[in-house]
Amino acid sequence: MTRKLENLEISAEDTFRTALASLNATGGEILLVLDSDGRLLRTVTDGDIRRQLLGGFSLEDRVGSLPKKEPVTAPEDVEPGSALEIMDESGVDQLVVVTEDGKPLSIILRRDLSTRILLSTPHLGDEEMQFVKQAFATNWIAPLGPHVDAFEEELADYLDLGSVAAVSSGTAAIHLALRILGIDRGDVVLCSTLTFVGSLNPVLYERATPVLIDSEPESWNMSPVALERALKDCTKRGLRPKAAIIVNLYGQSADFAPLRKLCDAYGVSVIEDAAESLGATYKGAKSGTFGDLGILSFNGNKIITTSGGGAIVSNSSQYIDKARFLATQAKDPAPYYQHSEIGFNYRMSNVLAGIGRGQLRVLDDRVRARRNVFDRYDEGLRDVEAIRWMPEASYGRSTRWLSVGTIDPGYGIPDDLLRSLAADQIEGRRVWKPMHQQPLCREFAYYAHDEGSSCSDDLFERGFCLPSGSNLRVDQQEKIIRSIRSHFLGRREARG
Ligand SMILES: *Cc1c(COP(=O)(O)O)cnc(C)c1O
């Protein structure tokens, strides 16, 4: 992880000529300027010297003539994560590790740190750059443009669905869906409790009242049993829920047949939060198409990305026309700027839609790759009794966006596993903390799957997510599997 300091050390008395020769000889990008006691005064890069020469200095001038610059350093016991933070804050790619009295010990390079295995990283294909270049070449940098139109059409084609509007995020898409359905202050919205906060926040933007619904153990998604109890209870109390936001968790569709049946019976509109399930199917049809409105996310960690973005989808072109209207500041059809409704600036930019068009072409490959990642975990950890995977419900096909499991009681807690992984430079995560446990949601009602016990609480207590990117290499995954085996089985049996 670190680089030796031999030949990188110079003094303020050395000339630029000597410094450049040292840079050349070492092939390094920086030199360390030390004082007579061996303490670090500053670092010097090729660029520092070039700027000084352009400013009128000569090769025979001394390094000491450079303008003062505090070196970016870290203490001896710095952890990789903090080292990366320091580099990010200072905008540098190298970090000098120094002793307590300021003497350099080693240099950490950013590119070596990035060997850390991350949970889910962007995976670009071959065509994204072409589309982005096209946007630049034609000066369609502005919001909207031909890539946005084409991305929307291609997404509609993929989903086999009427209409799509590309927007700035999945969260924005949910917000628009709520506005389109006329959700207002105090309206009850039924929400999956086991989810990312992005699916709930828009309900709070509108000062509506979330009622939180538990998961069922078969799919980890919204429990029809809990939903029915919530609907009956609301009716008893004279409340009429207007909408339900049903989340498809970690790449797997919720069981929409019973959920929709209940919502239809009670006159509740359905928003399908398919941010995590693009590419999955439910009873043969594409995930995202089972609500009155569906939403997608193209955030950087999702199965395909536009760096940041989302979409709102529906079979109702009226809904999607309304989404486009609201997402572009709700400008009335008048020859001047006239507005009768609150609008938003929520559209996707043409540049990012270009990335999306490229990503959509490789979506099916990405689904296959993520499912392969899951299969390798399943295979490599088959004899680890402690682990149980998120089940794949028989009604559909999950993308396994994330490989997620639980630890059986008696085998320790997820935080211990995540600590072992972190020590091996592997990023794991806990399962989402249910919304009804969030300080943000203290005052909202919650309906559990079983009245006595809560499924989502149990999944949160015992659940963990493993690196699952479609660009995860087999050797990286073997390292993760070894790390998990040694956590549960001990070093000796880890090789299995
Ligand atoms: C990512 C995500 C969102 C939000 O999408 P953004 O594009 O990040 O705003 C909403 N719901 C779920 C379930 C998500 O995973």
XYZ file of C-alpha atoms and ligand atoms in Angstrom:
511
model
C 0.000 0.000 0.000
C 2.937 2.330 0.608
C 5.876 3.451 -1.437
C 9.545 3.564 -0.377
C 11.064 6.978 0.136
C 14.518 6.230 -1.311
C 15.650 8.972 -3.700
C 12.556 11.095 -3.151
C 14.184 13.253 -0.489
C 15.763 16.619 -1.404
C 16.595 19.826 0.462
C 15.515 23.427 -0.046
C 19.088 24.153 -1.223
C 18.793 21.810 -4.222
C 18.195 23.379 -7.648
C 15.160 22.815 -9.867
C 17.501 21.014 -12.274
C 18.404 18.481 -9.567
C 14.764 18.165 -8.527
C 13.585 17.455 -12.083
C 16.368 14.909 -12.533
C 15.237 13.166 -9.326
C 11.635 13.112 -10.484
C 12.762 11.600 -13.780
C 15.008 9.054 -12.144
C 12.419 7.809 -9.668
C 9.478 7.932 -12.016
C 7.576 9.267 -9.022
C 5.194 12.164 -9.053
C 6.454 13.944 -5.949
C 9.598 14.754 -4.011
C 9.899 15.433 -0.304
C 11.745 18.562 0.803
C 13.324 17.938 4.225
C 14.954 20.297 6.700
C 18.378 19.561 8.200
C 16.762 17.415 10.932
C 14.990 15.252 8.368
C 11.566 16.789 8.979
C 9.175 17.275 6.079
C 8.945 20.926 4.937
C 6.797 20.402 1.873
C 6.240 18.222 -1.174
C 7.191 19.237 -4.722
C 5.522 18.059 -7.904
C 6.491 18.413 -11.508
C 3.698 20.997 -11.809
C 5.078 23.112 -8.946
C 8.408 23.367 -10.745
C 6.887 24.034 -14.153
C 4.804 26.910 -12.787
C 7.908 28.410 -11.135
C 9.892 28.219 -14.401
C 7.035 29.811 -16.345
C 7.014 32.542 -13.689
C 10.582 33.530 -14.685
C 12.734 31.330 -12.452
C 15.568 29.298 -13.959
C 16.672 25.703 -13.608
C 19.545 26.907 -11.390
C 17.208 28.548 -8.866
C 16.632 26.703 -5.625
C 13.694 24.654 -4.482
C 13.495 26.977 -1.455
C 12.235 29.745 -3.783
C 8.867 27.975 -4.239
C 5.869 29.661 -2.597
C 5.054 28.125 0.778
C 2.726 25.121 0.741
C 1.784 23.024 3.769
C 2.369 19.337 3.032
C -0.628 16.978 3.272
C 0.315 14.349 5.859
C -1.176 11.588 7.958
C -0.061 9.934 11.205
C 1.581 6.513 11.277
C -1.539 4.597 12.347
C -3.844 6.118 9.706
C -6.568 3.756 8.488
C -7.185 3.400 4.742
C -10.609 5.033 5.023
C -9.268 8.123 6.795
C -6.324 8.336 4.404
C -8.781 8.509 1.530
C -10.803 11.198 3.320
C -7.709 13.347 3.858
C -6.817 12.995 0.163
C -10.342 13.908 -0.894
C -10.414 16.963 1.359
C -7.065 18.251 0.099
C -7.552 17.232 -3.518
C -4.307 15.204 -3.652
C -3.549 11.679 -4.822
C -0.601 11.021 -2.489
C -0.358 11.274 1.238
C 2.889 11.428 3.209
C 2.850 9.400 6.407
C 4.987 11.154 9.061
C 6.219 10.346 12.565
C 5.065 12.387 15.550
C 8.019 14.759 15.048
C 7.250 15.246 11.364
C 9.725 12.876 9.669
C 8.397 11.102 6.571
C 7.896 7.350 6.824
C 6.085 6.419 3.641
C 3.755 7.641 0.921
C 0.253 6.300 0.391
C -1.028 6.406 -3.189
C -4.694 6.820 -3.932
C -4.681 4.158 -6.614
C -3.385 1.577 -4.150
C -6.160 2.363 -1.700
C -8.784 1.803 -4.335
C -8.003 -1.915 -4.162
C -10.678 -1.866 -1.460
C -13.596 -3.963 -2.680
C -16.751 -1.841 -2.722
C -20.401 -2.795 -2.366
C -21.746 -1.750 -5.759
C -19.861 0.495 -8.159
C -20.770 1.962 -11.559
C -20.025 -0.385 -14.468
C -19.899 1.398 -17.792
C -20.155 -0.306 -21.168
C -18.625 0.623 -24.509
C -21.255 2.984 -25.853
C -21.904 5.495 -23.051
C -18.956 7.671 -24.042
C -20.103 7.799 -27.654
C -23.492 9.127 -26.605
C -21.924 11.669 -24.254
C -19.520 12.814 -26.994
C -22.457 13.214 -29.325
C -24.136 15.459 -26.756
C -20.987 17.595 -26.575
C -20.482 17.661 -30.344
C -24.018 18.874 -30.957
C -23.938 21.250 -27.952
C -26.924 19.516 -26.370
C -25.473 20.097 -22.911
C -28.605 21.874 -21.782
C -31.311 20.023 -19.932
C -33.452 18.013 -22.309
C -32.539 17.196 -25.887
C -32.522 14.192 -28.217
C -30.858 11.764 -25.763
C -33.580 12.406 -23.185
C -36.293 11.678 -25.760
C -34.498 8.567 -27.006
C -33.735 7.302 -23.473
C -37.397 7.633 -22.555
C -38.489 5.730 -25.669
C -35.903 3.007 -25.154
C -36.898 2.603 -21.495
C -40.582 2.390 -22.447
C -39.641 -0.266 -25.018
C -37.630 -2.221 -22.476
C -40.419 -2.153 -19.913
C -43.092 -2.701 -22.575
C -45.012 0.202 -21.092
C -46.758 3.308 -22.379
C -44.832 6.319 -21.140
C -41.647 7.313 -19.359
C -40.260 10.639 -18.135
C -36.554 10.814 -17.262
C -35.899 12.898 -14.163
C -33.054 13.947 -11.890
C -33.393 11.165 -9.283
C -35.541 8.327 -8.021
C -36.522 10.488 -5.073
C -37.712 13.242 -7.442
C -39.719 10.624 -9.367
C -41.537 9.557 -6.182
C -42.190 13.182 -5.301
C -43.735 13.766 -8.738
C -45.821 10.592 -8.411
C -47.284 11.856 -5.131
C -48.057 15.277 -6.673
C -49.708 13.632 -9.677
C -51.917 11.545 -7.380
C -52.864 14.709 -5.506
C -51.364 13.707 -2.169
C -51.801 16.589 0.234
C -51.000 17.601 3.800
C -52.323 14.994 6.248
C -53.194 12.375 3.604
C -52.323 8.826 4.622
C -49.725 7.083 2.421
C -48.986 3.404 3.101
C -45.222 2.791 2.848
C -42.883 -0.206 2.947
C -40.933 0.169 6.172
C -37.880 -1.845 5.075
C -36.349 0.513 2.530
C -33.962 3.352 1.840
C -35.140 6.712 3.176
C -35.379 8.046 -0.399
C -38.657 6.215 -0.852
C -40.196 7.884 2.227
C -38.816 11.433 2.180
C -41.130 12.696 -0.599
C -44.136 11.773 1.589
C -42.679 14.077 4.225
C -42.002 16.855 1.669
C -45.790 16.976 1.184
C -46.509 16.846 4.942
C -48.550 13.709 4.284
C -48.714 10.953 6.922
C -46.837 7.714 6.257
C -48.275 4.521 7.723
C -45.457 1.993 7.765
C -45.979 -1.603 6.666
C -43.787 -4.582 7.590
C -42.147 -7.103 5.253
C -43.052 -10.765 4.839
C -40.311 -13.384 5.291
C -40.839 -15.024 1.842
C -39.740 -12.011 -0.220
C -38.660 -9.419 2.382
C -41.134 -7.087 0.650
C -44.423 -5.556 1.816
C -46.563 -8.066 3.694
C -50.120 -8.354 2.343
C -51.170 -9.507 5.821
C -49.852 -6.352 7.468
C -51.236 -4.193 4.652
C -54.702 -5.622 5.115
C -54.602 -5.017 8.869
C -53.485 -1.398 8.249
C -56.276 -0.814 5.709
C -58.923 -2.227 8.038
C -57.621 -0.207 10.942
C -57.519 3.029 8.927
C -61.113 2.438 7.790
C -62.198 1.831 11.374
C -60.657 5.150 12.362
C -62.306 7.008 9.499
C -59.055 7.446 7.535
C -58.897 6.840 3.776
C -55.363 6.091 2.606
C -54.849 7.631 -0.842
C -51.702 5.887 -2.030
C -49.265 3.084 -1.252
C -45.537 3.168 -2.052
C -44.551 -0.466 -2.517
C -40.815 -1.123 -2.653
C -39.057 -3.968 -4.480
C -36.128 -4.731 -2.249
C -32.569 -5.630 -3.296
C -33.587 -6.624 -6.827
C -36.731 -8.633 -6.017
C -40.306 -7.699 -6.858
C -42.936 -7.507 -4.152
C -45.892 -9.880 -4.503
C -48.100 -7.467 -6.427
C -51.119 -9.719 -7.053
C -52.400 -9.731 -3.446
C -51.054 -6.237 -2.708
C -52.841 -4.675 -5.712
C -56.008 -6.572 -4.952
C -56.110 -5.019 -1.497
C -55.230 -1.538 -2.751
C -57.894 -1.731 -5.479
C -60.510 -2.879 -2.984
C -59.818 0.134 -0.767
C -59.388 2.659 -3.603
C -55.675 3.170 -2.927
C -53.386 4.180 -5.832
C -50.123 2.255 -6.116
C -46.664 3.736 -6.640
C -44.160 0.978 -7.387
C -40.699 1.883 -6.107
C -38.569 -0.159 -8.507
C -35.376 1.788 -7.770
C -33.635 -1.459 -6.796
C -35.363 -3.878 -9.164
C -34.931 -2.676 -12.752
C -34.345 -5.842 -14.802
C -36.307 -8.132 -12.476
C -39.576 -9.801 -13.439
C -42.837 -10.602 -11.671
C -45.011 -13.333 -13.208
C -43.194 -12.828 -16.507
C -43.634 -9.038 -16.752
C -41.015 -6.379 -16.084
C -40.588 -4.982 -12.597
C -41.679 -1.347 -12.426
C -44.897 -1.848 -14.385
C -47.279 -2.955 -11.620
C -48.276 0.373 -10.101
C -50.459 3.193 -11.352
C -47.054 4.836 -11.484
C -43.614 3.252 -11.200
C -40.307 4.862 -10.381
C -36.713 3.930 -11.240
C -33.363 5.192 -9.980
C -30.103 5.537 -11.907
C -28.038 6.500 -8.893
C -24.387 5.360 -8.980
C -24.963 2.236 -6.870
C -27.970 0.928 -8.804
C -27.891 -1.820 -11.437
C -27.425 0.763 -14.197
C -26.549 4.396 -13.626
C -26.576 7.835 -15.214
C -24.328 9.008 -12.327
C -27.508 10.418 -10.820
C -30.997 10.172 -12.238
C -34.354 8.493 -12.209
C -37.514 7.924 -14.182
C -41.241 7.901 -13.651
C -43.176 5.362 -15.707
C -46.823 4.582 -16.334
C -49.324 3.196 -18.778
C -51.193 6.467 -18.430
C -49.738 9.052 -20.811
C -51.739 11.688 -18.918
C -49.771 10.951 -15.759
C -46.448 11.152 -17.587
C -47.384 14.359 -19.429
C -48.209 15.790 -16.023
C -44.854 14.573 -14.682
C -43.003 16.401 -17.485
C -45.043 19.542 -16.822
C -44.372 19.524 -13.057
C -40.691 18.628 -13.556
C -40.093 21.732 -15.715
C -41.455 24.387 -13.324
C -45.133 23.890 -14.315
C -45.202 26.551 -17.021
C -48.717 27.233 -18.314
C -49.294 27.060 -22.098
C -49.038 30.838 -22.527
C -46.699 32.966 -24.709
C -44.950 34.240 -21.550
C -43.870 32.792 -18.199
C -47.113 32.094 -16.424
C -47.552 29.637 -13.569
C -50.701 28.493 -11.797
C -49.203 25.520 -9.939
C -46.076 24.762 -7.948
C -43.438 23.219 -10.212
C -40.028 21.627 -9.782
C -36.716 21.533 -11.605
C -36.530 17.752 -11.820
C -35.685 16.861 -15.437
C -32.713 14.732 -16.459
C -29.966 16.435 -18.453
C -29.281 15.396 -22.043
C -25.664 14.488 -21.177
C -26.736 12.076 -18.451
C -29.472 10.580 -20.618
C -26.639 9.736 -23.051
C -24.999 7.651 -20.327
C -28.367 6.033 -19.645
C -28.809 4.991 -23.303
C -25.465 3.193 -23.215
C -26.282 1.570 -19.868
C -29.676 0.351 -21.006
C -28.003 -1.628 -23.799
C -26.018 -3.645 -21.228
C -28.763 -3.988 -18.596
C -29.462 -7.664 -19.295
C -25.722 -8.430 -19.044
C -25.630 -6.610 -15.720
C -28.532 -8.685 -14.392
C -26.806 -11.889 -15.446
C -23.530 -10.774 -13.850
C -25.184 -9.892 -10.533
C -27.010 -13.203 -10.432
C -23.673 -14.958 -11.104
C -22.128 -13.045 -8.216
C -24.893 -14.340 -5.964
C -24.469 -17.919 -7.237
C -20.750 -17.823 -6.435
C -21.449 -16.701 -2.861
C -24.060 -19.412 -2.501
C -21.646 -22.031 -3.806
C -18.569 -20.847 -1.894
C -20.374 -20.530 1.438
C -22.687 -23.536 1.205
C -21.161 -25.240 4.253
C -21.214 -22.106 6.422
C -24.197 -22.965 8.619
C -24.544 -19.456 10.020
C -25.709 -17.868 6.757
C -29.160 -17.847 5.164
C -29.708 -15.917 1.895
C -32.588 -13.644 1.008
C -35.054 -16.072 -0.608
C -35.937 -15.752 -4.290
C -39.719 -15.906 -4.440
C -41.151 -18.416 -6.903
C -43.358 -15.771 -8.590
C -40.486 -14.010 -10.338
C -36.844 -13.514 -11.104
C -34.696 -11.290 -8.891
C -31.736 -9.369 -10.278
C -29.870 -10.012 -7.002
C -28.964 -6.317 -7.168
C -27.289 -6.951 -3.848
C -26.348 -10.334 -2.417
C -28.005 -10.137 0.971
C -28.271 -12.636 3.786
C -28.918 -13.065 7.482
C -26.875 -14.628 10.261
C -28.676 -17.332 12.230
C -29.100 -16.686 15.962
C -26.125 -17.901 17.972
C -23.528 -17.153 15.254
C -22.792 -13.537 16.146
C -24.022 -10.204 14.832
C -23.641 -8.538 11.413
C -21.419 -5.774 12.804
C -18.772 -8.360 13.744
C -18.849 -9.855 10.244
C -18.652 -6.380 8.685
C -15.648 -5.575 10.896
C -13.846 -8.734 9.719
C -14.583 -7.799 6.117
C -13.405 -4.207 6.650
C -10.110 -5.483 8.069
C -9.645 -7.290 4.735
C -10.459 -4.110 2.774
C -13.954 -5.314 1.872
C -17.021 -3.100 2.141
C -20.173 -4.730 3.486
C -23.326 -3.059 4.790
C -26.173 -3.675 7.166
C -29.643 -4.262 5.754
C -31.741 -1.046 5.627
C -32.797 0.135 9.053
C -36.613 0.015 8.937
C -38.327 3.393 8.685
C -40.473 2.765 11.781
C -37.230 2.569 13.788
C -35.964 5.906 12.464
C -36.015 8.974 14.721
C -37.509 10.756 11.687
C -40.609 8.538 11.868
C -41.239 8.330 15.617
C -44.838 9.491 15.410
C -46.060 7.293 12.526
C -48.137 4.120 12.883
C -46.557 0.752 12.078
C -48.168 -2.588 11.185
C -46.113 -5.757 11.680
C -46.483 -8.973 9.661
C -47.241 -10.944 12.818
C -48.834 -8.933 15.549
C -46.349 -10.322 18.055
C -43.152 -10.021 16.026
C -41.784 -7.757 13.335
C -40.137 -9.311 10.262
C -38.251 -6.168 9.161
C -36.799 -5.651 12.655
C -35.473 -9.194 12.590
C -33.975 -8.731 9.094
C -32.313 -5.510 10.238
C -30.868 -7.171 13.358
C -29.415 -10.141 11.470
C -28.975 -8.949 7.888
C -25.875 -8.033 5.873
C -25.125 -6.989 2.274
C -22.022 -8.152 0.390
C -20.161 -6.568 -2.533
C -22.331 -7.387 -5.541
C -21.204 -5.204 -8.444
C -21.499 -6.590 -11.960
C -17.813 -5.647 -12.338
C -16.692 -7.584 -9.251
C -13.809 -9.810 -10.356
C -13.764 -13.516 -9.547
C -10.478 -13.174 -7.631
C -12.009 -10.370 -5.565
C -15.027 -12.483 -4.815
C -12.821 -15.414 -3.823
C -11.106 -13.080 -1.368
C -14.501 -12.074 0.089
C -15.566 -15.701 0.403
C -12.280 -16.574 2.165
C -12.775 -13.655 4.532
C -16.332 -14.760 5.421
C -15.281 -18.399 5.824
C -12.476 -17.472 8.166
C -14.834 -15.234 10.152
C -17.265 -18.079 10.776
C -15.022 -21.156 10.561
C -11.657 -19.852 11.772
C -8.458 -19.405 9.755
C -7.599 -23.075 9.518
C -10.796 -24.343 7.938
C -11.301 -21.234 5.839
C -9.960 -22.833 2.676
C -12.601 -25.545 2.930
C -32.018 4.441 -4.378
C -33.405 4.351 -3.922
C -34.292 5.436 -4.002
C -33.871 6.806 -4.383
O -33.281 6.933 -5.619
P -32.297 8.164 -5.891
O -32.088 8.127 -7.355
O -31.058 7.898 -5.091
O -32.984 9.406 -5.431
C -35.600 5.229 -3.642
N -36.030 4.047 -3.203
C -35.216 2.984 -3.073
C -35.783 1.687 -2.594
C -33.868 3.102 -3.398
O -33.046 2.066 -3.238
